[in-house]
Amino acid sequence: MLSRAARPAFQAGAAATLRPAAVAIPTLQTANYATLREIEGRLKSIRNIEKITKTMKIVASTKLTRAQRAMTESRSYGSTSNTVFEEAETKPVESENKKTLLVVCSSDKGLCGGIHSGLTRGTRRLMDKTPGDYNLVVIGEKSKAQLSRSNPKDIVLSFAGIGKDVPTFSDAQAIADQISLLPTDYSSIKIMYNKFLNAQSYEATIVEAYSEEAIAASPNFSAFEVDEEVLANLREYALANALFWALAEGHACEQSARRNAMDNASKNAGDMITRFQILFNRTRQAVITNELVDIITGASASEG
């Protein structure tokens, strides 16, 4: 025997169990209709994302052409400086008491794959592989944000706003001026940048920017008949050349990586649209089938 307190609950449960199944059908239909609206909303948002990624791909393709042209021009600056130092047999000066300055050439913009994280990994790998006393100059907010988590005390200078447009020699010269004003006397200045291999690949590369001491100690430097008074100007000009080369190559790599990333994103969006469209069609067909079953069931019940 049930107690008086338990009887109402039992009666309510029994009533729900004995209730006809037709009463529960509208709840199922409402859920299906809600699912259809959700799928339709997802389809709409994915189509909008696909439009954005396709537009960004077109813009990146246009910018890549300009970036490759600027990169070709910058290589003449960098190759000329390299030829001079190769002929002079210039080598970095090794000193235990002096620091090494590492300049990381990144940018402020994202949505371009792992191009910035690759530079950060290359920087950390270099500092782990060749231990020493390093200072960092970071160009671009992306690599700065990543290196600030692992090497915040090593960053002595940073630049923002570089890479919004095609880098110019004036930009490189302004950065070189700020680096020259640093109070520390560095035995070596290394520039880490992304080297453009082709439209699909790039790699983190280091180019050396020699100090005045290294240039003056070159075995064949006297053959160029350069006065010692202009040695500081030559060193700063060579640093600006190397920076211009690195910035232009990095900008071309960034535009190429962004185009590839947006192309992959557009393809993924197309695949998702196809899958959600199939799901939408199947769900709608299931809703229509349930409605037909309800109509037929109701008609049969009324005839009976």
Coordinates of C-alpha atoms in Angstrom, one line a residue:
M1 CA 0.0 0.0 0.0
L2 CA 1.2 3.5 -0.8
S3 CA 1.2 6.3 1.7
R4 CA -1.1 9.2 1.1
A5 CA 2.0 11.5 0.3
A6 CA 3.2 9.2 -2.4
R7 CA -0.2 8.6 -4.2
P8 CA -0.4 11.9 -6.1
A9 CA 3.1 11.4 -7.6
F10 CA 2.3 7.9 -8.6
Q11 CA -1.0 8.9 -10.2
A12 CA 0.8 11.7 -12.2
G13 CA 3.5 9.3 -13.4
A14 CA 0.9 6.7 -14.4
A15 CA -1.1 9.4 -16.3
A16 CA 2.0 10.4 -18.2
T17 CA 2.8 6.8 -19.1
L18 CA -0.8 6.1 -20.3
R19 CA -1.0 9.3 -22.3
P20 CA -1.2 8.7 -26.1
A21 CA 2.0 9.0 -28.1
A22 CA 0.4 11.5 -30.4
V23 CA 0.5 14.2 -27.7
A24 CA 4.4 14.0 -27.6
I25 CA 4.7 14.5 -31.4
P26 CA 4.4 18.3 -31.4
T27 CA 7.4 18.6 -29.0
L28 CA 9.5 16.5 -31.4
Q29 CA 8.4 18.7 -34.4
T30 CA 9.3 21.9 -32.5
A31 CA 12.8 20.5 -31.8
N32 CA 13.2 19.6 -35.4
Y33 CA 12.1 23.1 -36.5
A34 CA 14.6 24.6 -34.0
T35 CA 17.4 22.4 -35.4
L36 CA 16.6 23.5 -38.9
R37 CA 16.8 27.2 -37.9
E38 CA 20.1 26.5 -36.1
I39 CA 21.6 24.7 -39.2
E40 CA 20.3 27.5 -41.4
G41 CA 22.0 30.1 -39.2
R42 CA 25.3 28.1 -39.2
L43 CA 25.1 27.9 -43.0
K44 CA 24.6 31.7 -43.3
S45 CA 27.6 32.4 -41.0
I46 CA 29.9 30.0 -42.8
R47 CA 29.0 31.5 -46.2
N48 CA 29.8 35.0 -44.8
I49 CA 33.1 33.7 -43.5
E50 CA 33.8 32.2 -46.9
K51 CA 33.2 35.5 -48.6
I52 CA 35.6 37.2 -46.2
T53 CA 38.4 34.7 -46.7
K54 CA 38.0 34.7 -50.5
T55 CA 38.3 38.5 -50.5
M56 CA 41.3 38.4 -48.2
K57 CA 42.9 35.9 -50.5
I58 CA 42.4 38.2 -53.5
V59 CA 43.8 41.2 -51.6
A60 CA 46.9 39.1 -50.4
S61 CA 47.5 38.0 -54.0
T62 CA 47.5 41.6 -55.2
K63 CA 49.9 42.7 -52.4
L64 CA 52.1 39.7 -53.0
T65 CA 53.0 41.0 -56.5
R66 CA 54.1 44.3 -55.1
A67 CA 55.9 42.6 -52.2
Q68 CA 57.9 40.4 -54.6
R69 CA 58.9 43.4 -56.7
A70 CA 60.1 45.2 -53.6
M71 CA 61.9 42.1 -52.4
T72 CA 63.8 41.8 -55.7
E73 CA 64.9 45.4 -55.4
S74 CA 66.0 44.9 -51.8
R75 CA 68.1 41.9 -52.6
S76 CA 70.4 44.2 -54.7
Y77 CA 71.1 46.2 -51.5
G78 CA 71.8 43.2 -49.4
S79 CA 73.8 41.3 -52.0
T80 CA 76.1 44.4 -52.5
S81 CA 76.9 44.6 -48.8
N82 CA 77.5 40.9 -48.6
T83 CA 79.8 41.0 -51.6
V84 CA 81.9 43.8 -49.9
F85 CA 82.2 41.9 -46.7
E86 CA 82.9 38.6 -48.5
E87 CA 85.7 40.2 -50.5
A88 CA 87.1 41.8 -47.3
E89 CA 86.8 38.4 -45.5
T90 CA 84.9 40.1 -42.6
K91 CA 84.1 37.8 -39.6
P92 CA 82.2 38.5 -36.4
V93 CA 84.4 39.4 -33.4
E94 CA 84.3 36.9 -30.6
S95 CA 84.4 38.5 -27.2
E96 CA 83.4 37.0 -23.9
N97 CA 82.6 40.4 -22.3
K98 CA 80.3 41.8 -25.0
K99 CA 76.7 40.9 -25.8
T100 CA 75.1 39.8 -29.0
L101 CA 72.2 41.7 -30.4
L102 CA 69.5 39.7 -32.1
V103 CA 67.0 41.6 -34.3
V104 CA 63.8 39.7 -35.0
C105 CA 61.9 41.0 -38.1
S106 CA 58.2 40.2 -37.7
S107 CA 55.1 42.3 -38.2
D108 CA 51.9 43.3 -36.5
K109 CA 49.3 41.4 -38.5
G110 CA 48.1 37.8 -38.1
L111 CA 45.9 35.4 -40.2
C112 CA 49.0 34.2 -42.1
G113 CA 49.7 30.7 -40.7
G114 CA 52.7 30.0 -38.5
I115 CA 55.0 32.6 -40.0
H116 CA 55.5 34.5 -36.8
S117 CA 55.7 31.5 -34.5
G118 CA 58.3 30.1 -36.8
L119 CA 60.5 33.1 -36.2
T120 CA 60.0 32.9 -32.5
R121 CA 61.0 29.2 -32.5
G122 CA 64.0 30.0 -34.6
T123 CA 65.0 32.7 -32.1
R124 CA 64.7 30.4 -29.1
R125 CA 66.5 27.6 -30.9
L126 CA 69.4 29.9 -31.7
M127 CA 69.7 31.1 -28.1
D128 CA 69.6 27.6 -26.8
K129 CA 72.0 26.2 -29.4
T130 CA 74.6 28.9 -28.9
P131 CA 74.4 30.0 -25.3
G132 CA 75.5 33.6 -24.6
D133 CA 74.4 37.0 -23.4
Y134 CA 71.7 38.1 -25.8
N135 CA 69.7 41.3 -26.2
L136 CA 66.6 41.3 -28.4
V137 CA 65.3 44.0 -30.8
V138 CA 61.8 42.9 -32.0
I139 CA 60.2 44.4 -35.0
G140 CA 56.4 43.7 -35.0
E141 CA 53.9 43.0 -32.3
K142 CA 53.3 39.3 -33.0
S143 CA 56.8 38.1 -32.2
K144 CA 57.1 40.6 -29.4
A145 CA 54.0 39.1 -27.7
Q146 CA 55.4 35.6 -28.0
L147 CA 59.0 36.4 -26.9
S148 CA 57.7 38.5 -24.0
R149 CA 56.4 35.3 -22.4
S150 CA 59.8 33.5 -22.6
N151 CA 62.4 36.3 -22.7
P152 CA 60.9 39.5 -21.3
K153 CA 64.2 40.7 -19.7
D154 CA 66.2 40.3 -23.0
I155 CA 64.0 42.7 -25.0
V156 CA 65.7 46.1 -25.1
L157 CA 63.8 47.7 -28.0
S158 CA 60.7 47.0 -30.1
F159 CA 59.0 48.6 -33.1
A160 CA 55.3 48.6 -34.1
G161 CA 53.5 49.7 -37.2
I162 CA 56.1 48.0 -39.5
G163 CA 54.7 45.9 -42.3
K164 CA 51.4 47.7 -42.9
D165 CA 52.7 48.5 -46.4
V166 CA 55.7 47.5 -48.5
P167 CA 58.8 48.3 -46.4
T168 CA 61.0 51.1 -47.7
F169 CA 64.7 51.9 -47.1
S170 CA 63.6 54.9 -45.0
D171 CA 61.9 52.5 -42.6
A172 CA 65.0 50.4 -42.4
Q173 CA 67.2 53.5 -41.9
A174 CA 65.0 54.7 -39.0
I175 CA 65.3 51.3 -37.3
A176 CA 69.0 51.3 -37.8
D177 CA 69.3 54.8 -36.3
Q178 CA 67.5 53.6 -33.1
I179 CA 69.6 50.5 -32.9
S180 CA 72.8 52.6 -33.2
L181 CA 71.7 54.7 -30.3
L182 CA 71.6 51.8 -27.9
P183 CA 74.1 52.3 -25.1
T184 CA 75.5 48.8 -25.2
D185 CA 78.5 47.9 -27.4
Y186 CA 77.7 44.7 -29.1
S187 CA 80.3 42.3 -30.5
S188 CA 77.8 40.9 -33.1
I189 CA 74.4 41.9 -34.6
K190 CA 72.4 39.1 -36.0
I191 CA 69.1 39.7 -38.0
M192 CA 66.5 36.9 -37.9
Y193 CA 64.0 37.0 -40.8
N194 CA 61.9 34.8 -43.0
K195 CA 63.6 34.0 -46.3
F196 CA 61.3 33.8 -49.3
L197 CA 61.9 30.4 -51.1
N198 CA 58.8 30.3 -53.3
A199 CA 55.2 31.1 -53.1
Q200 CA 54.5 28.1 -50.9
S201 CA 57.5 27.9 -48.5
Y202 CA 59.9 30.1 -46.4
E203 CA 62.4 29.5 -43.7
A204 CA 63.8 31.4 -40.8
T205 CA 67.3 32.7 -41.7
I206 CA 70.0 34.7 -40.0
V207 CA 72.1 37.5 -41.7
E208 CA 75.1 39.1 -40.0
A209 CA 75.4 42.8 -39.5
Y210 CA 79.0 43.4 -38.6
S211 CA 80.3 45.8 -36.0
E212 CA 82.8 48.5 -36.6
E213 CA 85.5 46.5 -34.8
A214 CA 84.8 43.5 -37.1
I215 CA 84.9 45.6 -40.2
A216 CA 88.1 47.3 -39.2
A217 CA 89.7 43.9 -38.4
S218 CA 88.9 42.5 -41.9
P219 CA 92.1 41.1 -43.6
N220 CA 91.3 42.6 -47.0
F221 CA 89.4 45.7 -45.9
S222 CA 92.3 48.0 -46.8
A223 CA 91.8 47.2 -50.5
F224 CA 88.6 49.3 -50.4
E225 CA 90.5 52.4 -49.2
V226 CA 87.9 53.4 -46.7
D227 CA 88.9 56.1 -44.2
E228 CA 88.4 55.2 -40.5
E229 CA 86.4 58.4 -40.1
V230 CA 83.6 57.1 -42.2
L231 CA 83.7 53.6 -40.7
A232 CA 80.8 54.3 -38.4
N233 CA 78.7 55.5 -41.3
L234 CA 79.6 52.4 -43.4
R235 CA 78.6 50.2 -40.5
E236 CA 75.2 52.0 -40.1
Y237 CA 74.6 51.9 -43.8
A238 CA 75.3 48.2 -44.0
L239 CA 73.0 47.6 -41.1
A240 CA 70.2 49.6 -42.9
N241 CA 70.8 47.5 -46.0
A242 CA 70.5 44.3 -44.2
L243 CA 67.4 45.4 -42.4
F244 CA 65.8 46.6 -45.6
W245 CA 66.6 43.2 -47.2
A246 CA 65.2 41.3 -44.2
L247 CA 62.0 43.4 -43.9
A248 CA 61.2 43.1 -47.7
E249 CA 61.8 39.4 -47.7
G250 CA 59.7 39.0 -44.5
H251 CA 56.8 41.1 -46.0
A252 CA 56.7 38.9 -49.1
C253 CA 56.7 35.8 -47.0
E254 CA 53.8 37.2 -44.9
Q255 CA 51.7 38.0 -47.9
S256 CA 52.4 34.6 -49.5
A257 CA 51.5 32.8 -46.2
R258 CA 48.3 34.9 -45.8
R259 CA 47.2 34.0 -49.3
N260 CA 47.8 30.3 -48.7
A261 CA 46.0 30.5 -45.3
M262 CA 43.0 32.2 -46.7
D263 CA 42.9 29.8 -49.6
N264 CA 42.9 26.9 -47.2
A265 CA 40.2 28.6 -45.0
S266 CA 38.0 29.1 -48.1
K267 CA 38.3 25.4 -49.0
N268 CA 37.5 24.3 -45.5
A269 CA 34.5 26.7 -45.4
G270 CA 33.3 25.2 -48.7
D271 CA 33.5 21.7 -47.3
M272 CA 31.6 22.7 -44.2
I273 CA 28.9 24.3 -46.3
T274 CA 28.5 21.1 -48.2
R275 CA 28.2 19.0 -45.1
F276 CA 25.7 21.4 -43.4
Q277 CA 23.7 21.6 -46.6
I278 CA 23.3 17.8 -46.7
L279 CA 22.4 17.8 -43.0
F280 CA 19.9 20.6 -43.5
N281 CA 18.2 18.7 -46.4
R282 CA 18.0 15.5 -44.4
T283 CA 16.6 17.2 -41.3
R284 CA 14.0 19.0 -43.4
Q285 CA 13.0 15.8 -45.1
A286 CA 12.6 14.1 -41.7
V287 CA 10.4 16.9 -40.5
I288 CA 8.2 16.7 -43.6
T289 CA 7.9 12.9 -43.2
N290 CA 6.8 13.3 -39.6
E291 CA 4.2 15.8 -40.6
L292 CA 2.9 13.5 -43.3
V293 CA 2.7 10.6 -40.8
D294 CA 0.7 12.8 -38.4
I295 CA -1.7 13.8 -41.1
I296 CA -2.2 10.2 -42.3
T297 CA -2.6 9.0 -38.7
G298 CA -5.1 11.7 -37.9
A299 CA -7.1 10.9 -41.1
S300 CA -7.2 7.2 -40.3
A301 CA -8.3 7.8 -36.7
S302 CA -11.1 10.1 -37.9
E303 CA -12.3 7.6 -40.4
G304 CA -12.3 4.8 -37.8

